Coordinates of C-alpha atoms in Angstrom, one line a residue:
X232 CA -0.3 -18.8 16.4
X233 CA 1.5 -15.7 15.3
X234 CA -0.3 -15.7 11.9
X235 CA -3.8 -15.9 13.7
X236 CA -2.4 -12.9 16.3
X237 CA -1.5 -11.0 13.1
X238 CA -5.4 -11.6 11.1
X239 CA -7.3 -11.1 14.6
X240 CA -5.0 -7.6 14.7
X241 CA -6.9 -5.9 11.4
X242 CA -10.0 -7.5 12.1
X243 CA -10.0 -6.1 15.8
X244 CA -9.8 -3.1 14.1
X245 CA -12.8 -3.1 12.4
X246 CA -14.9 -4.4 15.4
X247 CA -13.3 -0.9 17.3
X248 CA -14.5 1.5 15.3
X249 CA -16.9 4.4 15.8
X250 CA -20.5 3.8 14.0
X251 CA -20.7 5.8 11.0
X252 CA -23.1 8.8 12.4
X253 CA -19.9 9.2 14.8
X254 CA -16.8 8.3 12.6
X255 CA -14.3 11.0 11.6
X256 CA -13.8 11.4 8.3
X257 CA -10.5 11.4 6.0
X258 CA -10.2 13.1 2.7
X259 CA -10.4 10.5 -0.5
X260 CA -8.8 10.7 -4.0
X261 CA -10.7 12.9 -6.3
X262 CA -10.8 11.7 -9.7
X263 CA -10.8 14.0 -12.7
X264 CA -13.9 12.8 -14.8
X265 CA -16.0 10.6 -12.4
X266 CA -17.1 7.1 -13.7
X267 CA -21.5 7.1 -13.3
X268 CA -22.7 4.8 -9.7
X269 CA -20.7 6.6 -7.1
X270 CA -18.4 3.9 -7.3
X271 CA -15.0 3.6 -5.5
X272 CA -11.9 2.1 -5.5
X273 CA -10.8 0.7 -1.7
X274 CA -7.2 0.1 -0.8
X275 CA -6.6 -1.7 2.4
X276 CA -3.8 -1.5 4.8
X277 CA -1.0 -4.8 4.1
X278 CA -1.4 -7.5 6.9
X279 CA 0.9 -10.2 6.7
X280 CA -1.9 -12.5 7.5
X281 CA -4.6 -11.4 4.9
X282 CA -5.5 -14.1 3.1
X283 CA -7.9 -14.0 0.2
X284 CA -10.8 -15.2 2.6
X285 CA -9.8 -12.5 4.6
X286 CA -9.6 -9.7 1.9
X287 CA -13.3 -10.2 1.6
X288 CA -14.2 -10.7 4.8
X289 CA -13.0 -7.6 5.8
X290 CA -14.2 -5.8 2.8
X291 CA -17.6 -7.1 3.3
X292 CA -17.5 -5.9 7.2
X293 CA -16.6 -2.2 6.1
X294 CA -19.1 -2.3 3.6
X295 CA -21.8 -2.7 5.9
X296 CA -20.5 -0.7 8.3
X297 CA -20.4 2.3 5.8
X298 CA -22.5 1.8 3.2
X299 CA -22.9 1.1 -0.8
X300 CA -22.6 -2.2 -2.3
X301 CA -19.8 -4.2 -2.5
X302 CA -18.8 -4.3 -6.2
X303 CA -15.5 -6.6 -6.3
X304 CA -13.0 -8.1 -4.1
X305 CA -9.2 -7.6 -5.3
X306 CA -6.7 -10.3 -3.0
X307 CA -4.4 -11.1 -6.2
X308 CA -2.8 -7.9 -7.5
X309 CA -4.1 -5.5 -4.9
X310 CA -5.9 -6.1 -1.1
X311 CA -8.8 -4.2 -1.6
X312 CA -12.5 -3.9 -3.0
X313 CA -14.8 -2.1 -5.3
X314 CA -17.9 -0.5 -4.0
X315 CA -20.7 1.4 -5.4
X316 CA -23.8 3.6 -4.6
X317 CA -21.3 5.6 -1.7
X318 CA -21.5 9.3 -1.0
X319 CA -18.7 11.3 -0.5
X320 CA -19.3 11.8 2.9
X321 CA -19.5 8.0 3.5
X322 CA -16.3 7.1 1.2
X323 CA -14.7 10.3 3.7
X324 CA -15.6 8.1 6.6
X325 CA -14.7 4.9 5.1
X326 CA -11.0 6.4 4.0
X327 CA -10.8 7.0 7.8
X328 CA -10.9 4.1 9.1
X329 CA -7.8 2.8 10.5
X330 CA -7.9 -0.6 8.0
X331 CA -7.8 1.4 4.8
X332 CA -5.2 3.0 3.1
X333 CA -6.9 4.6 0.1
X334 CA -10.0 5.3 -1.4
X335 CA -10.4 6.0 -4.9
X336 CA -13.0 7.9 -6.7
X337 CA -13.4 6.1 -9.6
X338 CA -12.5 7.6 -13.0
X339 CA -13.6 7.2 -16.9
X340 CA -10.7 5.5 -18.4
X341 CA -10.6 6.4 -22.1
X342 CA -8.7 5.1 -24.7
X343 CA -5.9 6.1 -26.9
X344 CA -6.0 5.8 -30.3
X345 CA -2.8 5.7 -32.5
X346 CA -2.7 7.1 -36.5
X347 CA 0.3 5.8 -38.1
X348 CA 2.7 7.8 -40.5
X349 CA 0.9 11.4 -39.5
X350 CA 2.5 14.5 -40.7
X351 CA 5.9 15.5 -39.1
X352 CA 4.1 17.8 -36.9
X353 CA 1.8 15.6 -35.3
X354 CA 4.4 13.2 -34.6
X355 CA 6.7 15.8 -33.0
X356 CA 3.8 16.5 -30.3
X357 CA 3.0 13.6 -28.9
X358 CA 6.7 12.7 -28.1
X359 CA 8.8 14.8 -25.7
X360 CA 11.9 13.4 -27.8
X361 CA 13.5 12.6 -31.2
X362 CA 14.1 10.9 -33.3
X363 CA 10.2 10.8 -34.3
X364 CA 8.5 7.2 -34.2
X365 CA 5.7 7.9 -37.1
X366 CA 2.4 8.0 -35.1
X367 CA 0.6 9.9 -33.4
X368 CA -1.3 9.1 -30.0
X369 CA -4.4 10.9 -29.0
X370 CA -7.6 10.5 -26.4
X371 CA -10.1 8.7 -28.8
X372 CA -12.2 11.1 -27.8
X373 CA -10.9 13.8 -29.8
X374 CA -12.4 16.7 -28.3
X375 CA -15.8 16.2 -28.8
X376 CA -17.3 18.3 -26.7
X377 CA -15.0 21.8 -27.6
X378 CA -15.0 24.4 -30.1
X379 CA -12.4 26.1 -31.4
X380 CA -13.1 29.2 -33.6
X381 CA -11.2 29.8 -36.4
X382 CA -10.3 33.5 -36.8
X383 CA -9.4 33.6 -40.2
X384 CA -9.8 34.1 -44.1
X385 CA -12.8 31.1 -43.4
X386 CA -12.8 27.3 -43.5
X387 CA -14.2 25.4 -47.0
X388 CA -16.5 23.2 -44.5
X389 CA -17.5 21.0 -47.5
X390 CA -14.0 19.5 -47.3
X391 CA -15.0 15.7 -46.7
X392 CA -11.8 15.2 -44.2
X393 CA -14.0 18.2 -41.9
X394 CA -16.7 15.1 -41.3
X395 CA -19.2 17.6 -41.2
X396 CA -17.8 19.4 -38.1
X397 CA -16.7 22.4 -39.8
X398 CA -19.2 25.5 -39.6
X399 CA -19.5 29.0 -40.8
X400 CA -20.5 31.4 -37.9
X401 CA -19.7 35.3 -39.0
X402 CA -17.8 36.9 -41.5
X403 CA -16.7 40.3 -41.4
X404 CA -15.0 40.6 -44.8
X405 CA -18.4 41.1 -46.1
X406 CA -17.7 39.7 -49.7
X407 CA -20.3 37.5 -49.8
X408 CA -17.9 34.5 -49.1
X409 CA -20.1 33.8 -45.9
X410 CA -17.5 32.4 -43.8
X411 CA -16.3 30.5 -46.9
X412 CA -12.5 30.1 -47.4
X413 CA -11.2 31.2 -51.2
X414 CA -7.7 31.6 -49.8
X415 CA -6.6 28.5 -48.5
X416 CA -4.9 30.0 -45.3
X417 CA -7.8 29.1 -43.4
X418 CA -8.7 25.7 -44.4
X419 CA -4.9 24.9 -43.6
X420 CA -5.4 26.0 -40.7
X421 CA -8.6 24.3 -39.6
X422 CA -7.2 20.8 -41.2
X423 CA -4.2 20.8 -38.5
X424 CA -6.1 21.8 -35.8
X425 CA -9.2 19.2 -35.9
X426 CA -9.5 17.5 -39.1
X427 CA -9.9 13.5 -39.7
X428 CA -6.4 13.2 -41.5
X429 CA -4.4 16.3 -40.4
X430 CA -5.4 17.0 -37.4
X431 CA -4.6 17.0 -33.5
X432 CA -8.1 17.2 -31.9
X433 CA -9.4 14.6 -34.4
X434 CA -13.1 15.0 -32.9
X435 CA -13.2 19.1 -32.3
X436 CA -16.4 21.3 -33.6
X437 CA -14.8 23.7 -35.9
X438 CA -16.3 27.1 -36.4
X439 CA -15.2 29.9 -39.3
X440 CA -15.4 33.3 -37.9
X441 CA -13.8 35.1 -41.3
X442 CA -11.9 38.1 -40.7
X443 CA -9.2 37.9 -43.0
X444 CA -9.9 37.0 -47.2
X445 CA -9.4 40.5 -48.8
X446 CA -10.0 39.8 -52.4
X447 CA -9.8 36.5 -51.6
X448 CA -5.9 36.8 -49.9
X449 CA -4.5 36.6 -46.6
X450 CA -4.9 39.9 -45.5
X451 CA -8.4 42.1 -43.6
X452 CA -8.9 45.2 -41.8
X453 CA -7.6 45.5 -38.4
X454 CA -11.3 45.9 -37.3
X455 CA -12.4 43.3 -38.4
X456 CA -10.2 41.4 -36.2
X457 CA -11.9 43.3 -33.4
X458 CA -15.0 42.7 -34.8
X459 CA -14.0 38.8 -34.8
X460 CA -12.9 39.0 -31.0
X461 CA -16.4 40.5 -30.2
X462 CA -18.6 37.9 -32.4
X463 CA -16.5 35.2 -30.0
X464 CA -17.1 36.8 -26.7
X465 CA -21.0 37.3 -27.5
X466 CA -21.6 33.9 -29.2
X467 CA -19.1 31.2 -27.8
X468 CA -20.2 27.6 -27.0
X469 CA -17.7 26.7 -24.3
X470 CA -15.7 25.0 -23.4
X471 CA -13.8 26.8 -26.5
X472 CA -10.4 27.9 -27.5
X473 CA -10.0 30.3 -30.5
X474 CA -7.2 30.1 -32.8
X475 CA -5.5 33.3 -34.2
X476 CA -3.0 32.8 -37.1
X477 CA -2.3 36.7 -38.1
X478 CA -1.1 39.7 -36.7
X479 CA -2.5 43.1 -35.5
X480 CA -0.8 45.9 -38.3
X481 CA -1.6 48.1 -34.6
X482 CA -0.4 46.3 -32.3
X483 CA -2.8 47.3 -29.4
X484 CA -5.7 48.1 -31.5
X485 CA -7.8 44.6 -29.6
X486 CA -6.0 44.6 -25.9
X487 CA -9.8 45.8 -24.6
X488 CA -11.3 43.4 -26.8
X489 CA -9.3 40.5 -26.3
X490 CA -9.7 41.5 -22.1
X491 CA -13.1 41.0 -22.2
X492 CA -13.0 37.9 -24.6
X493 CA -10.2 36.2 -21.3
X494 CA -12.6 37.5 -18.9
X495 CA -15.6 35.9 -20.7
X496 CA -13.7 32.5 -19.9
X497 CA -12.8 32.2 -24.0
X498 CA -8.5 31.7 -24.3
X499 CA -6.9 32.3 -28.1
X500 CA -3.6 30.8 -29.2
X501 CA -2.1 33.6 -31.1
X502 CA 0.8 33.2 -33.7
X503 CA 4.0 35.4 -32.5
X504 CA 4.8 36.4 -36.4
X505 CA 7.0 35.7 -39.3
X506 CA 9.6 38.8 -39.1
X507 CA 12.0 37.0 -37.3
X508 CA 12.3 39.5 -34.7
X509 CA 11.1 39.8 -30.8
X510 CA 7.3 39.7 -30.6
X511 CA 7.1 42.3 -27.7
X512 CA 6.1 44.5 -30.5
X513 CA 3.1 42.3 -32.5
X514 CA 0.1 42.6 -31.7
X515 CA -1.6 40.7 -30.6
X516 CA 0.8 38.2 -29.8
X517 CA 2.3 40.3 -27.1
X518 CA -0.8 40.2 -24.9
X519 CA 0.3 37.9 -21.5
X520 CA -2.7 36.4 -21.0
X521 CA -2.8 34.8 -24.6
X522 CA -0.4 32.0 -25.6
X523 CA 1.5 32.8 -28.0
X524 CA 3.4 30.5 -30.7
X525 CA 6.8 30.6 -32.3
X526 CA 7.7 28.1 -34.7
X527 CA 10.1 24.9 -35.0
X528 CA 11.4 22.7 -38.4
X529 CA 12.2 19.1 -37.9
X530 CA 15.4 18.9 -36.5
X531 CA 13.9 21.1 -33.1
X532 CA 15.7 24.4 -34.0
X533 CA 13.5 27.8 -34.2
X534 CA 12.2 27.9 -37.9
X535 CA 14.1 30.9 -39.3
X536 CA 11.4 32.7 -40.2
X537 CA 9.6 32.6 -36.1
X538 CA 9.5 35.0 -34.1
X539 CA 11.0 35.3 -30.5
X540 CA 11.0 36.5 -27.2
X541 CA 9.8 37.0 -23.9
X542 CA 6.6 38.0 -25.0
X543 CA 6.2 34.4 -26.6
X544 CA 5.1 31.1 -24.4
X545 CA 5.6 28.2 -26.3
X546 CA 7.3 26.7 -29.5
X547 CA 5.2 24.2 -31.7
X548 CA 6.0 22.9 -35.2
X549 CA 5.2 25.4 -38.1
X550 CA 7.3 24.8 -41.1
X551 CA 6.9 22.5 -44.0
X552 CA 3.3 21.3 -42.5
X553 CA 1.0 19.2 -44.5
X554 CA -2.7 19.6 -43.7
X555 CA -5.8 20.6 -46.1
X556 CA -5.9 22.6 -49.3
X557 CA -8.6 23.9 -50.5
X558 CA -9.6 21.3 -53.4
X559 CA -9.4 18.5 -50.2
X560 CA -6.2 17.4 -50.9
X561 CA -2.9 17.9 -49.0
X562 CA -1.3 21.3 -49.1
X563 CA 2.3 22.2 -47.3
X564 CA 3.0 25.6 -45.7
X565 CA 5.3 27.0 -43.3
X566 CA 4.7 30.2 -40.9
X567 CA 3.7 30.7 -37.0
X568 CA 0.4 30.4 -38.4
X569 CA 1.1 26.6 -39.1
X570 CA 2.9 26.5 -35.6
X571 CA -0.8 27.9 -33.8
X572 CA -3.1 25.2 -35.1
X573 CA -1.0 22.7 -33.5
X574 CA -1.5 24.5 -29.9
X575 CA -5.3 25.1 -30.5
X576 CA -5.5 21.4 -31.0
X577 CA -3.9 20.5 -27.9
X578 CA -5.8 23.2 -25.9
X579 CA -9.0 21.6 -27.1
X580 CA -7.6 18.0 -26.2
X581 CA -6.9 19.3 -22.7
X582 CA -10.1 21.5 -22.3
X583 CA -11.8 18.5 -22.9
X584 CA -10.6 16.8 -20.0
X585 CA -10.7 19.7 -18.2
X586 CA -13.9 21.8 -19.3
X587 CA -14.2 24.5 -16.6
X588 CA -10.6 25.1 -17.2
X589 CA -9.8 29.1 -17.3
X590 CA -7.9 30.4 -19.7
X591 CA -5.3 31.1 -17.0
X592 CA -5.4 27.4 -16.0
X593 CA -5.4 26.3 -19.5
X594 CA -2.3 29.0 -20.5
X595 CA -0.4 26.9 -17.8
X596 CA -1.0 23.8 -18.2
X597 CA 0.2 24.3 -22.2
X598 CA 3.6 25.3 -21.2
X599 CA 4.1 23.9 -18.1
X600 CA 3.5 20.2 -20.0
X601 CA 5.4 21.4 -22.9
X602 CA 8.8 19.4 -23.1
X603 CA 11.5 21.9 -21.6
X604 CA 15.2 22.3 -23.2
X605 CA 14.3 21.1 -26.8
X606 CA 14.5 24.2 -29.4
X607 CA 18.0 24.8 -30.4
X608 CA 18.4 28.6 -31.3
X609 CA 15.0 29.5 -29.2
X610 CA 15.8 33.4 -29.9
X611 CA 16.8 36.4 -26.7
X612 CA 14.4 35.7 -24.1
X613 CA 12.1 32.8 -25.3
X614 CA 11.0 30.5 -23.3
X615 CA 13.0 26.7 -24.2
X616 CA 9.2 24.7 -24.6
X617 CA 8.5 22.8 -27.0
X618 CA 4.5 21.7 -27.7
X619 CA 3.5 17.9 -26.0
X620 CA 0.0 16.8 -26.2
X621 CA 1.2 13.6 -24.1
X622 CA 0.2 15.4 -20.8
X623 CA -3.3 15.8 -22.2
X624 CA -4.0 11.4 -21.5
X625 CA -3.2 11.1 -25.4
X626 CA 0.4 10.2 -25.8
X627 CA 2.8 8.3 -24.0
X628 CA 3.9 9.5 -21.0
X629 CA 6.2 7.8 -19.0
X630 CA 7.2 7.9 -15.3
X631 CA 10.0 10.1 -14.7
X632 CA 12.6 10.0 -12.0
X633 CA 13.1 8.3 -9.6
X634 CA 14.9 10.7 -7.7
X635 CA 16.2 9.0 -4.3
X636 CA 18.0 10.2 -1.4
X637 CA 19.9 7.9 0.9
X638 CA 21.6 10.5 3.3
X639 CA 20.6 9.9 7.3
X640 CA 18.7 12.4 8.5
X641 CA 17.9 12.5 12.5
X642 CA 14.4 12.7 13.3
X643 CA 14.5 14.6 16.9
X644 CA 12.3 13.7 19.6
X645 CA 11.1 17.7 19.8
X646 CA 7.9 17.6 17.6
X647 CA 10.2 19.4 14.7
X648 CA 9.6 18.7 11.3
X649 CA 13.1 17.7 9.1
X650 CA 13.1 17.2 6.1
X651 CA 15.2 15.3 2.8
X652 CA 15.1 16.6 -0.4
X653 CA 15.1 15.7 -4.0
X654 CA 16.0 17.3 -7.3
X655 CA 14.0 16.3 -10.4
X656 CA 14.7 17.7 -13.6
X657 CA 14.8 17.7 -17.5
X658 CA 11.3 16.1 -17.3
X659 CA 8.3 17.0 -18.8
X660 CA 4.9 18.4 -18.0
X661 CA 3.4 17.6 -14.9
X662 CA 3.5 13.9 -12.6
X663 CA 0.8 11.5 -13.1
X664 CA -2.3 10.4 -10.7
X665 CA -0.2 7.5 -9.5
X666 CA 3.5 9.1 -8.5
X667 CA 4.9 6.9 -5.9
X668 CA 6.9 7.7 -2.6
X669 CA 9.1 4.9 -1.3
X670 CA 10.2 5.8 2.5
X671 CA 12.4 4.2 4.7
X672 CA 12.5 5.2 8.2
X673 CA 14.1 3.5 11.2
X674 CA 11.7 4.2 14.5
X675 CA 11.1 2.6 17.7
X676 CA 7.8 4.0 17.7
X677 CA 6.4 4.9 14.1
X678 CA 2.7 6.1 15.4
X679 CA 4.7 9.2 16.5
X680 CA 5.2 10.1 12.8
X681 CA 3.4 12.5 10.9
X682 CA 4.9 12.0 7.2
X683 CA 4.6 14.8 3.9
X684 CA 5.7 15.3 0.8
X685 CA 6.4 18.8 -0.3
X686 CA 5.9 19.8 -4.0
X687 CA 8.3 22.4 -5.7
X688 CA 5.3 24.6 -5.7
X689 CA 5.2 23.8 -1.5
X690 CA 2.0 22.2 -1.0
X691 CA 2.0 19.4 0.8
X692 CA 0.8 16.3 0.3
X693 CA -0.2 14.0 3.6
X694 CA 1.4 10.2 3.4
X695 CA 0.8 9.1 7.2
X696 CA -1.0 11.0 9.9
X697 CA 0.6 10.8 13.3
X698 CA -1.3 7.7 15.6
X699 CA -3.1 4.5 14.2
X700 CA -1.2 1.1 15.0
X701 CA 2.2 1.5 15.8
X702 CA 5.8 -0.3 15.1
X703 CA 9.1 -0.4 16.6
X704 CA 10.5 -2.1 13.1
X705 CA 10.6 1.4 11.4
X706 CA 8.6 2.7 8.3
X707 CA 8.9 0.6 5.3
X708 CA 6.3 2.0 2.6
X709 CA 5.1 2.8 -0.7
X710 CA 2.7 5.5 -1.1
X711 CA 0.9 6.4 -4.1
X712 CA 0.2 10.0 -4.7
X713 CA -2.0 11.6 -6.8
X714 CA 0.4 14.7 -8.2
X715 CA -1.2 15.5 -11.7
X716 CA -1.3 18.9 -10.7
X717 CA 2.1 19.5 -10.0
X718 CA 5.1 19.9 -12.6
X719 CA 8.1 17.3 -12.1
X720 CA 10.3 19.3 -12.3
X721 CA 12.1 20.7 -8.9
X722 CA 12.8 20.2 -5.6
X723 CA 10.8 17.9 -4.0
X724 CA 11.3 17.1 0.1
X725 CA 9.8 13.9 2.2
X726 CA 8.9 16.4 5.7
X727 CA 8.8 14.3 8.9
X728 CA 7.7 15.5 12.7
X729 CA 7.8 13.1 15.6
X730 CA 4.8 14.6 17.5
X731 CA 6.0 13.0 21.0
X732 CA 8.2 11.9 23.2
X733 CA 10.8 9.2 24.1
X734 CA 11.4 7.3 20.8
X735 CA 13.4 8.7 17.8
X736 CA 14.7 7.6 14.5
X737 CA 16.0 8.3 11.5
X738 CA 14.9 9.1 7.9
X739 CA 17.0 6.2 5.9
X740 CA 16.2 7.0 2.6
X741 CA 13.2 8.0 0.1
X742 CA 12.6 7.8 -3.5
X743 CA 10.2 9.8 -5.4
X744 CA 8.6 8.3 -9.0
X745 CA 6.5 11.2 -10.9

């Protein structure tokens, strides 16, 4: 008898409902890159008597009652279903309703794919520690759909490892190269941000914008850097990232140009320099809105050549890299202009994913997923963080944690919110889409509860609302939270208010997976 009480419990439920045209509505889980069909993924609330019959019985019920097509029924691994052809102001209603837990927008899962004994560099990316594991994991999409303009003495875009994704686009040297490289600098370059062999963003459109080439060196006019800046602003295909491995000899002769290029939505990784000294006073690597690159070797210590400072964002590897000559064949060079090309290829990797990104946005997310702690002798005021594409859906990345707190903390019976916090740290990048929150609460009354979790950054995220079906055995729950916005690092806190009166409680104890 109990087991029938317990199945007529959730599907009472359903039968109580409001119609649709009258149902309130409830927030669902955005994805980042919506799969095609309006599809969703539906979580339902645990029953103990929810067979399999009754998975899709239920599913089939709510279905009907707020729309789409029922896609699949999931009673093994999850209680839940697919559905398509739902519009978000039906899956709102849906996620409302007092038998479901979730709803999931569905996403476009992509594929990693892995190249095997890569240069050092490329392997030191993708993993937030040593020692390195010779390969290199990236989205098999490869940035595709982003440009990144190479400001430099040109690209050799007949190189067969290019694929036929390198261009010419301007070249201010004016030599008649045409955006053709006869250095060697540039090509380099190019090959470790996007090429088939050398590079991060395996997939990228590559564009020559030649403003460096004198006599066919490594030097150019200071103008013609400005002129470079402008080109980009006028002529960019976003989304797009521009690469910048040189220096200003003025140091401020492009901070309008390079304004107007950030407010055009257009963001450059910038080399810090190769004096060995704070960058505060390069141009244009101390411009904040830029990111700006200092260099590593192998063993994770500041290449002694780089650059410093608190002018600088990130640290990526730059000496000793392998990537394109200009015959085709492989070339090794060392400088913060080897260190760049690594974070224009990660930029691209990320803008991919993230195409509307601004330069702001994309500055962040760069150095808040770098790995933190990592360069050994960073230099006076440099930020400790070290380049990691993993954030970016190419590499591994592993949930971190958990953090857990097991301290009793009274809930009083005054409508206060109390709280029990958690310290994450020496982590990397942001959480994941699927961070957990295990809570344990003892209550005699648990639809007085309104439960959050608070992010180091203090939004909040809701994990129960105060009402619904209610139990005198306590709070026993995992929730999964979508936290790939947030860093990991921090102090986290599970917030908890007892909107009425009569019953209280106690937080027992919480653990937090990101």
């Amino acid at each position: 008898m109990q087991r029938i009480a317990l199945g007529l419990v959730v599907l009472a439920s359903l039968t109580a409902v409001t119609t649709p045209a009258q149902a309130a509505e409830a927030d669902f889980v955005r994805a980042k890159n919506p799969a095609p069909g309006d599809s969703f993924i539906v979580s339902l609330k645990p029953a103990a008597d929810l067979s399999a019959t009754g998975v899709a019985a239920v599913s089939g019920t709510l279905v009907q009652r707020y729309g789409g097509t029922l896609d699949a029924v999931f009673s093994r691994a999850m209680r839940g279903f697919g559905v398509k052809g739902l519009s978000a102001q039906q899956a709102r209603r849906l996620a409302a309703d007092p038998a479901v837990k979730t709803v999931h927008q569905d996403g476009t899962a992509r594929a990693t794919d892995v190249q095997t004994d890569p240069t050092w560099g490329l392997d030191r990316v993708d993993q937030a520690n040593l020692p390195l594991d010779k390969r290199f994991s990236y989205p098999s999409g490869g940035a595709s759909n982003v440009t990144v303009y190479v400001t430099d003495t040109g690209i050799k875009t007949s190189i067969a490892d290019f694929e036929g994704r390198a261009s010419a686009g301007a070249d201010f040297i004016e030599d008649g190269q045409n955006g053709q490289d006869c250095s060697g600098h540039g090509t380099h370059v190019a090959g470790t941000v996007g090429s088939k062999t050398y590079g991060v963003a395996k997939k990228v459109k590559l564009v020559s914008v030649r403003m460096l080439g004198t006599s066919c060196g490594s030097s150019g006019p200071d103008s013609a850097g400005v002129k470079a800046i402008e080109w980009i602003t006028a002529n960019a295909k976003k989304p797009a990232v521009v690469n910048a491995s040189w220096t200003f000899d003025s140091a401020d002769i492009g901070n309008d140009a390079i304004a107007g290029m950030i407010a055009s939505g257009v963001q450059m990784a910038v080399a810090s320099g190769n004096s060995s000294t704070n960058a505060c006073s390069t141009g244009p690597a101390k411009v904040p809105a830029l990111i700006t690159v200092n260099a590593t070797s192998q063993n994770d210590a500041r290449a002694s050549f780089s650059n410093y400072g608190s002018c600088t964002d990130i640290f990526a590897p730059g000496d000793n890299i392998t990537s394109l000559g200009l015959g085709g064949g492989a070339a090794n060079m060392s400088g913060t202009s080897m260190a760049t090309p690594h974070v224009a290829g990660v930029a691209a990797l990320y803008l991919s994913a993230n195409p509307s990104a601004s330069p702001q946005a994309l500055r962040d997310a760069l150095v808040n997923g770098a790995t933190s702690g990592k360069v050994t002798n960073p230099g006076t005021g440099s930020p400790n963080k070290l380049l990691y594409s993993g954030f970016t859906g190419g590499g591994p990345d592993p949930t971190c944690g958990p953090g857990t707190n097991g301290d009793d903390v009274s809930i009083p019976d005054t409508g206060t919110a109390v709280s029990s916090s958690v310290t994450i740290s020496g982590c990397t990048g942001n959480s994941t889409a699927s961070a957990t929150v295990k809570v344990d609460i003892n209550h005699t009354y648990t639809g007085d509860l309104a439960i959050d979790l608070v992010s180091p950054s203090g939004r909040s995220y809701v994990l129960k609302k105060a009402g619904g079906t209610s139990s005198s055995a306590g709070i026993h729950e995992t929730y999964t939270v979508d936290l790939s916005a947030e860093a990991r690092n921090g102090t986290w806190k599970l917030q908890v208010t007892d909107v009425w009166s009569y019953d209280t409680g106690n937080i027992d104890s919480w653990t937090l997976t990101v």
